[in-house]
Tab-separated table of C-alpha atoms and ligand atoms in Angstrom:
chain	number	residue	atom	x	y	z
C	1	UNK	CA	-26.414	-0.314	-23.473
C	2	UNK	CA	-22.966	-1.605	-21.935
C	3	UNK	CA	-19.625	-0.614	-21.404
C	4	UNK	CA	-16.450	-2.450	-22.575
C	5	UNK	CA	-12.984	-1.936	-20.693
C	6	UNK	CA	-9.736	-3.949	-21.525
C	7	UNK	CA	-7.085	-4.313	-18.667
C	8	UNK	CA	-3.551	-5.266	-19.118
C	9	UNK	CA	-2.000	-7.833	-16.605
C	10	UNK	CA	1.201	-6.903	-15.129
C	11	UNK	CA	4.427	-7.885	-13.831
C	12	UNK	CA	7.128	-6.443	-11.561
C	13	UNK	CA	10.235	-5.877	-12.934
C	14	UNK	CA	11.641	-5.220	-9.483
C	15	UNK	CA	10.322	-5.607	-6.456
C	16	UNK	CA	12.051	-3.753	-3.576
C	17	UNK	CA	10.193	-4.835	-0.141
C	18	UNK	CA	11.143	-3.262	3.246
C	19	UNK	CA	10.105	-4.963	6.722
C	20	UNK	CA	6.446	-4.704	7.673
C	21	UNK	CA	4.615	-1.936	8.865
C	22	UNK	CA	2.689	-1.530	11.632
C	23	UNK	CA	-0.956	-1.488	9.367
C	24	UNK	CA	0.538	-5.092	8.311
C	25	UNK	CA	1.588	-3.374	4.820
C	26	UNK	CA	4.937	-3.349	3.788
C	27	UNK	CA	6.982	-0.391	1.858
C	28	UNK	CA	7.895	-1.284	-1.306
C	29	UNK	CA	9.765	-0.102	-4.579
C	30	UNK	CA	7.605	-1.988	-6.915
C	31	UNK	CA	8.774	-1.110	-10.587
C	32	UNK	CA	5.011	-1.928	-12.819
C	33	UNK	CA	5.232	-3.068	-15.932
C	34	UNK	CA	2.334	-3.801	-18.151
C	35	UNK	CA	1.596	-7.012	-20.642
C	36	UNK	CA	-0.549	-7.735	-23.127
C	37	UNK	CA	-2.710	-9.810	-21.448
C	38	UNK	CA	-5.991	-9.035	-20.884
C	39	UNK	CA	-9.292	-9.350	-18.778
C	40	UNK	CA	-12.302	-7.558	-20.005
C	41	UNK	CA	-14.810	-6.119	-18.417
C	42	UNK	CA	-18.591	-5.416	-19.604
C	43	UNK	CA	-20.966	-3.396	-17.720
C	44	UNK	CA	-24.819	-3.212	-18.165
C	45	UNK	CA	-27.316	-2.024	-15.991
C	46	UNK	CA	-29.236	-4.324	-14.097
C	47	UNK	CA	-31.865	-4.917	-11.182
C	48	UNK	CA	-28.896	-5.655	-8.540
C	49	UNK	CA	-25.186	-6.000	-8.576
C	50	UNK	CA	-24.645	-9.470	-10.072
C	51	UNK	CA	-21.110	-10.871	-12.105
C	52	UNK	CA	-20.403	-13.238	-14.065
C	53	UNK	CA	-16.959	-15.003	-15.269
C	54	UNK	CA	-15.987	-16.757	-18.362
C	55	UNK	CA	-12.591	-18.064	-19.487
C	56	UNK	CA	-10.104	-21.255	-18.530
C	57	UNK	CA	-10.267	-20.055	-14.835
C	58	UNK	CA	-13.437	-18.714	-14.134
C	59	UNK	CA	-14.344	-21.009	-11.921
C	60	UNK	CA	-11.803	-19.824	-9.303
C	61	UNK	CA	-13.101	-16.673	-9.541
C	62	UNK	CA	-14.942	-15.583	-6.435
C	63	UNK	CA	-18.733	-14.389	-8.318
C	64	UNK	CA	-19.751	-12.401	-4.628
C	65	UNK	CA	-18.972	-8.825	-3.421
C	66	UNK	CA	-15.484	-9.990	-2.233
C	67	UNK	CA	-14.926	-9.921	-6.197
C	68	UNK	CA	-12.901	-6.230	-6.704
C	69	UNK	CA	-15.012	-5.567	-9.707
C	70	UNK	CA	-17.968	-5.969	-7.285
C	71	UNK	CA	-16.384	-3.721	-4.804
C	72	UNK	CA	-14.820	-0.841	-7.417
C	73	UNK	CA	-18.749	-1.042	-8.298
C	74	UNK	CA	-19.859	-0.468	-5.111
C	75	UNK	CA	-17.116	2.064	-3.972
C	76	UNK	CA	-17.995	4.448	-7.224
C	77	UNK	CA	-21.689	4.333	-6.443
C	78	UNK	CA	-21.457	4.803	-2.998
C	79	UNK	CA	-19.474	8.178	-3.614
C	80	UNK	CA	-22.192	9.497	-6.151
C	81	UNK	CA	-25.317	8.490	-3.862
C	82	UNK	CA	-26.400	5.815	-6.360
C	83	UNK	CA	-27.083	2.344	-6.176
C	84	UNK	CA	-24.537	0.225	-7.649
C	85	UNK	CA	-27.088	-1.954	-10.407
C	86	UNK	CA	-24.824	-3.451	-12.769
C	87	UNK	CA	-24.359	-6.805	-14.570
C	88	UNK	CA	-20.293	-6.924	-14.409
C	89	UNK	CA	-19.036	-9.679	-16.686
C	90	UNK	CA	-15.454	-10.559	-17.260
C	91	UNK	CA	-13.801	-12.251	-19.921
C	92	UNK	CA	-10.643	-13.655	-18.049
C	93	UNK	CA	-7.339	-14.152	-19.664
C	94	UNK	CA	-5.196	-13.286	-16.927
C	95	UNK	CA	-4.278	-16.418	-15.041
C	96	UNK	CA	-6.268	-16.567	-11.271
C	97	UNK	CA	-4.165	-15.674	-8.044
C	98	UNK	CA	-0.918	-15.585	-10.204
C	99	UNK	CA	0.817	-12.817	-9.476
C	100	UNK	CA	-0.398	-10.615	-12.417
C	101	UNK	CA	-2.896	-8.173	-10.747
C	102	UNK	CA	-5.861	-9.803	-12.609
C	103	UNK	CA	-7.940	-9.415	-9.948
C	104	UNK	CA	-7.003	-5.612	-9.569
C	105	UNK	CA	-7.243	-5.767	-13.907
C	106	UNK	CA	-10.661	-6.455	-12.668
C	107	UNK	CA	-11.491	-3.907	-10.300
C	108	UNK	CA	-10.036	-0.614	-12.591
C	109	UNK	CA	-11.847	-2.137	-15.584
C	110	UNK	CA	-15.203	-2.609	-13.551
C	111	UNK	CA	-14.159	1.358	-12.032
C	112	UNK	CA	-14.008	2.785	-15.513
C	113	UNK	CA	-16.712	1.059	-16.944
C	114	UNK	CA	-19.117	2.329	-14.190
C	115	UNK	CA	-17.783	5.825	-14.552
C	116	UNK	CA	-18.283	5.548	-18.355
C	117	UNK	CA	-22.095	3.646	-17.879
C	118	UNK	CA	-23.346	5.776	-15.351
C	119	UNK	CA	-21.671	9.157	-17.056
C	120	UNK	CA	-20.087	10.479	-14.055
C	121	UNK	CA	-17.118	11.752	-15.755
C	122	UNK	CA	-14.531	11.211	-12.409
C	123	UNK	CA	-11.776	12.722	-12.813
C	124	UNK	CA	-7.937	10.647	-13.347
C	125	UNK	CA	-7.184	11.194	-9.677
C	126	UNK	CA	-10.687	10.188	-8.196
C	127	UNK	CA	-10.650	6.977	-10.693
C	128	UNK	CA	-6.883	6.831	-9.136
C	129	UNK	CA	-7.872	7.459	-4.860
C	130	UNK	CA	-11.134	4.828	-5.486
C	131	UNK	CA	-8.425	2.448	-6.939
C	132	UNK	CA	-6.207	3.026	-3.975
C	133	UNK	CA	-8.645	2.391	-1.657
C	134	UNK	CA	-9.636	-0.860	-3.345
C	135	UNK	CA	-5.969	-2.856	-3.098
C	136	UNK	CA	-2.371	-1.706	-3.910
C	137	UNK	CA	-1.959	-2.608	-7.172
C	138	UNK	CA	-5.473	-1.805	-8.625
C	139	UNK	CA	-3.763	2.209	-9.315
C	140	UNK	CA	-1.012	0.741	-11.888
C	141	UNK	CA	-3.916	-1.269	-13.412
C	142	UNK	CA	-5.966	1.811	-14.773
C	143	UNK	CA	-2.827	3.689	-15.571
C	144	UNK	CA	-0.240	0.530	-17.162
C	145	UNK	CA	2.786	1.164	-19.394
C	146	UNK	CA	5.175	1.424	-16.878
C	147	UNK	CA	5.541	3.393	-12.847
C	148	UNK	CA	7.196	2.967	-9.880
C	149	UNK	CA	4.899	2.244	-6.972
C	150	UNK	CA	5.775	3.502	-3.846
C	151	UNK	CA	4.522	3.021	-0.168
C	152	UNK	CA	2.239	0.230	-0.049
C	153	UNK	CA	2.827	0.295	-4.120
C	154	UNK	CA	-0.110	2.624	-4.519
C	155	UNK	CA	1.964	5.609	-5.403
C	156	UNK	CA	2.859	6.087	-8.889
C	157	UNK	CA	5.289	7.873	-10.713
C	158	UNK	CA	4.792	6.770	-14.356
C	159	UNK	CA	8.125	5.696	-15.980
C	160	UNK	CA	9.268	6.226	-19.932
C	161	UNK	CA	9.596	2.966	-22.023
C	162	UNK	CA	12.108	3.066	-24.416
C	163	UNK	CA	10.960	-0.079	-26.453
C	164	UNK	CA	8.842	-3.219	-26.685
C	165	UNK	CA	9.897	-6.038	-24.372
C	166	UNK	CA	9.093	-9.881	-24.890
C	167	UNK	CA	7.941	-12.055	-22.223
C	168	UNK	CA	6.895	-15.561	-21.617
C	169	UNK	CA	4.721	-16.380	-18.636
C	170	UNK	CA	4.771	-19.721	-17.326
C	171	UNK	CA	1.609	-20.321	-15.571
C	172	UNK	CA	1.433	-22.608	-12.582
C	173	UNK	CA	-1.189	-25.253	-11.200
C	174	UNK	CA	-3.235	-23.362	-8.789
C	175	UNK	CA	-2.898	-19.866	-7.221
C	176	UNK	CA	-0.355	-18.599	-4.423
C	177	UNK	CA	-2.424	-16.262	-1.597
C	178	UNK	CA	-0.771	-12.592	-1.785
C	179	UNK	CA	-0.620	-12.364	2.037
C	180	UNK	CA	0.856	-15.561	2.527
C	181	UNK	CA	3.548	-14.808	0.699
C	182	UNK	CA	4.608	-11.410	2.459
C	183	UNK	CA	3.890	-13.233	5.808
C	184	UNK	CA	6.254	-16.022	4.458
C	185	UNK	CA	9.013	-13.314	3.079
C	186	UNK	CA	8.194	-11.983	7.346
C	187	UNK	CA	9.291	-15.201	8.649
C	188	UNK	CA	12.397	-15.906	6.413
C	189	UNK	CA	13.244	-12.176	7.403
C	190	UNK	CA	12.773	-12.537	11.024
C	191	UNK	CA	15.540	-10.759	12.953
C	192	UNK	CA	16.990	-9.309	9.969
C	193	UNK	CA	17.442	-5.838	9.709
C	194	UNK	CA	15.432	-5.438	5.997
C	195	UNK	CA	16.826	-2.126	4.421
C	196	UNK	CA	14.230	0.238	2.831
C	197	UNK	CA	13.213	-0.447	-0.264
C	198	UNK	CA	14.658	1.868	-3.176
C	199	UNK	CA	14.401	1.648	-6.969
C	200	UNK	CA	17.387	0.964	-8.612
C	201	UNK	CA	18.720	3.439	-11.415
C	202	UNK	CA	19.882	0.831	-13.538
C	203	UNK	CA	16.538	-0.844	-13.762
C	204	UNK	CA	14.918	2.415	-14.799
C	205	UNK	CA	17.466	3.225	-17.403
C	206	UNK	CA	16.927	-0.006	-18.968
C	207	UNK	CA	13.543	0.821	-19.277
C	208	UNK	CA	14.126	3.921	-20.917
C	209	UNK	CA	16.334	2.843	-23.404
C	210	UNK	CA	13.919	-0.256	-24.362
C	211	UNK	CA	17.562	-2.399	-23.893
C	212	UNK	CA	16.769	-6.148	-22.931
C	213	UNK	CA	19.980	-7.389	-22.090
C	214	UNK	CA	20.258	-4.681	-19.232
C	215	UNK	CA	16.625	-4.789	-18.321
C	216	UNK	CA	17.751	-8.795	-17.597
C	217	UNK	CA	20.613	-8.189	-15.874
C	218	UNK	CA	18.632	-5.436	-13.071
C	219	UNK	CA	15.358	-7.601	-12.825
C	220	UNK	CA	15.165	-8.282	-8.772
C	221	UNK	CA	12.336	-9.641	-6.918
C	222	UNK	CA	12.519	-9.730	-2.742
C	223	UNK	CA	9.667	-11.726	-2.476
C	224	UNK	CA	11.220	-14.757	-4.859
C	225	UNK	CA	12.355	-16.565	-1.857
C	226	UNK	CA	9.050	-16.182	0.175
C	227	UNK	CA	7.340	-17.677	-3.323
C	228	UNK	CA	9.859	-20.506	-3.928
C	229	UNK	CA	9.404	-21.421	0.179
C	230	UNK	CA	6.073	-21.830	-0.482
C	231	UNK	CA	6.288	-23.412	-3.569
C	232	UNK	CA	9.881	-25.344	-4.337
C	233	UNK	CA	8.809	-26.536	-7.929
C	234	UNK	CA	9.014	-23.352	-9.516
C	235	UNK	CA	12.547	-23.346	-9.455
C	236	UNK	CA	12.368	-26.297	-11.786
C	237	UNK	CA	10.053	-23.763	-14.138
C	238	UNK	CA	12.472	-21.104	-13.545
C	239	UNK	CA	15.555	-22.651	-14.478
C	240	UNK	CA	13.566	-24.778	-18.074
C	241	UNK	CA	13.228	-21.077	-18.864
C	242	UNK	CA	16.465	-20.080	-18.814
C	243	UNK	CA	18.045	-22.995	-20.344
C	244	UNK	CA	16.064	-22.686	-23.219
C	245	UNK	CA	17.541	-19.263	-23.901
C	246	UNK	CA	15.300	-17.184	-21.595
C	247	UNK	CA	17.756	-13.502	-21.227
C	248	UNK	CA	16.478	-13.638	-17.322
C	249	UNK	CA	13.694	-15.687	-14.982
C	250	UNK	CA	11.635	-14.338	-12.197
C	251	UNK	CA	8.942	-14.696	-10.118
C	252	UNK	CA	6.178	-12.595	-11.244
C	253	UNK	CA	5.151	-10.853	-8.481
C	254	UNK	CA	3.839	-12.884	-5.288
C	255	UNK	CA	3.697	-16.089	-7.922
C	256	UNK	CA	3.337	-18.340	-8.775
C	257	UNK	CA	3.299	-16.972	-12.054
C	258	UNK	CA	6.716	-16.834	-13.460
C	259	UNK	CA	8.174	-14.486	-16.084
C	260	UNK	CA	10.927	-14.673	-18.559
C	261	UNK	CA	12.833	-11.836	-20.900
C	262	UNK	CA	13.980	-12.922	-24.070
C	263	UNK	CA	15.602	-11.099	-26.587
C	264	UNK	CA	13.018	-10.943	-29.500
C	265	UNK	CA	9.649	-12.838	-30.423
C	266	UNK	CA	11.252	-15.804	-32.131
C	267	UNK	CA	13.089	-16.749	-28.870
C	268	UNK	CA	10.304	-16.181	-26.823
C	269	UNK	CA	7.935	-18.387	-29.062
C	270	UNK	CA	10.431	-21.334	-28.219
C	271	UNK	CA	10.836	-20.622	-24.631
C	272	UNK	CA	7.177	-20.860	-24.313
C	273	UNK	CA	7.335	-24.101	-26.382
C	274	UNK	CA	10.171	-25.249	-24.246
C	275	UNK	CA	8.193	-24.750	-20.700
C	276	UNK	CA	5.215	-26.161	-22.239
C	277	UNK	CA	7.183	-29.284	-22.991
C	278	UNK	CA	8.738	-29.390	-19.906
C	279	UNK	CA	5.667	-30.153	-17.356
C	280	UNK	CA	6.885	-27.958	-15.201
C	281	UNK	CA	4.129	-25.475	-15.851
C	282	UNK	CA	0.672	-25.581	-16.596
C	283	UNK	CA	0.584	-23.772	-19.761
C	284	UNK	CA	2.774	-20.889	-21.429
C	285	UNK	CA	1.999	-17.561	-22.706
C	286	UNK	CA	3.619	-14.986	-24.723
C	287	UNK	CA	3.296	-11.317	-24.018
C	288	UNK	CA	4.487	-7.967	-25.234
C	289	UNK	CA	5.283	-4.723	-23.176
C	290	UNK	CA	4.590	-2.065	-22.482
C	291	UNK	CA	1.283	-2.064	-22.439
C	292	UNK	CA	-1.721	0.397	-21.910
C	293	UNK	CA	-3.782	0.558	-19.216
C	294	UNK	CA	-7.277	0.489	-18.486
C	295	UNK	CA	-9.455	1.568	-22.243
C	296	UNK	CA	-13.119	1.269	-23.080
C	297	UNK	CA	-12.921	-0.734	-26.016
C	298	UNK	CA	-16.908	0.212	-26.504
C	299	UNK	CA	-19.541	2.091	-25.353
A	1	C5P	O1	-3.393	-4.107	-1.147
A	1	C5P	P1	-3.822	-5.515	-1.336
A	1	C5P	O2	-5.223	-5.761	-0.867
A	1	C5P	O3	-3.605	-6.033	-2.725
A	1	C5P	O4	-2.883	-6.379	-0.414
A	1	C5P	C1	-3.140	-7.735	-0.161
A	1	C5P	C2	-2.252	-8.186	0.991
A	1	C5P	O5	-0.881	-8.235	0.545
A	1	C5P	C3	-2.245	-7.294	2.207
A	1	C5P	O6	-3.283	-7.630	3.079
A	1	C5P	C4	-0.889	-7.588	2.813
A	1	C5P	O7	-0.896	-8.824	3.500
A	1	C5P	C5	-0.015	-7.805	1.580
A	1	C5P	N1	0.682	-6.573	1.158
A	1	C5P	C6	1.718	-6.075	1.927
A	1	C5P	N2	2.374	-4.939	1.545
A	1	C5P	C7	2.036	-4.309	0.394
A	1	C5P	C8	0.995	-4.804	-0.423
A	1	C5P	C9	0.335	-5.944	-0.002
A	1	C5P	O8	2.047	-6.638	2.974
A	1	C5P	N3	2.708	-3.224	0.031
């Protein structure tokens, strides 16, 4: 018997950031978006905990408890007085420290997948408070579509989509570290007075309406700079993108994933063509949006 869960990756149409906290977090206005691309996760019970990781990046995958699959495994067990024996395996699309939740993908597919395998039957908001507890993102990844996260991100009001959106990710050599990237968005802030973060109403009513062009013209994301500090080449990926007819470029996220609107699929097939050409990105990948969260796919 197992349990199969498919998680969308994400990306952050805008990402409001306010000055840091004192638990080191910072307030945000982080506007989710889900893509179809996927990680999948397959339970099956086992003697102990163990995972395993196939796909192009698996091998940057971390295969010990610090993995969130591991943890979300752990957490839901813990909480039911039962020990946490599970194979977790995931099939890994979603590029490795990129700036596309894929490691939170990982730890609401592993959460649901439990639930499902061990027939506890949680309720939405338990699934939802274990997901809080195990990052910021990890909420948006059970729930995908589209929300607004708010305080640390893990606070979601789900938003209406009015129609599909085409993206092309650009992925980059190697991963950016989440933390070093606020830290870095800290220093290049220092002194500043950073205004709280607040989600802007044009951005949402592009969603709604499912209108590119005005989705393009509101994407924002504050910690860009931080990423490009840390990273100076993407700019080269960001601006290939947008010569070859991308609507808008951003960083996805903390990076170094980057993310381009286009208008249709055509002219996001030859964006992705055009970046792969390019060098200036490891490899490029088309995606569609909104999509849903966290499903068992079988059981
Ligand atoms: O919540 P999560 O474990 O994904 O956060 C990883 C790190 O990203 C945090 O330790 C913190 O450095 C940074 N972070 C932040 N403010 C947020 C979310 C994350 O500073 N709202």
């Amino acid at each position: 018997m197992s349990v199969t869960v498919r998680v969308p990756a994400k990306v952050n149409v805008q990402l409001a950031v306010g000055g840091a906290r004192p638990d080191g977090f910072h307030d945000l206005a982080n506007v989710f978006l889900a893509v179809g691309l996927y990680d999948e996760v397959t339970v099956r019970p086992a003697p102990s905990l163990t995972i395993t990781c196939a796909g192009p990046d698996a091998d940057q995958v971390p295969l010990d408890r610090t993995n969130l699959a591991a943890r979300a495994a752990e957490l839901l067990a813990a909480r039911h007085g039962i020990s946490p024996d599970v194979h977790i395996h995931i099939d890994k699309d979603i590029p490795v420290a990129g700036g596309m939740a894929g490691g939170s993908a990982d730890g609401a597919g592993a959460l649901l997948a439990c639930d499902a395998l061990w027939g506890l039957g949680s309720s939405r908001d338990e699934l939802l408070a274990i997901c809080a507890q195990l990052g910021s993102d990890v909420p948006f990844s059970l729930v995908g579509g589209a929300a607004l996260g708010t305080g640390r991100g893990e606070q979601l009001t789900e938003l209406t989509v009015g129609g599909a959106f085409h993206w092309v990710f650009a992925v980059a050599d190697g991963g950016l570290s989440t933390p070093a990237v606020y830290a870095e968005f800290d220093r290049l802030n220092e002194g500043a007075a950073v205004p709280p973060p607040v989600a802007s109403p044009a951005l949402l009513d592009a969603l709604a309406t499912g209108d590119a062009a005005s989705l393009a013209a509101s994407l924002t994301n504050d910690l860009q700079s931080a990423a490009l500090s840390l990273r100076p080449s993407l700019a080269a990926t960001l601006s290939t993108g947008t010569s070859a007819g991308a609507l808008a470029a951003l960083v996805s996220g903390s990076g170094p994933t980057t993310a381009f609107l286009t208008k249709d699929e055509d002219s996001a097939e030859s964006v992705a063509a055009a970046l792969m050409a390019s060098g200036t990105c490891r490899t490029a990948r088309v995606a569609r949006a909104a999509a849903a969260g966290a499903t068992i796919v079988n059981a």
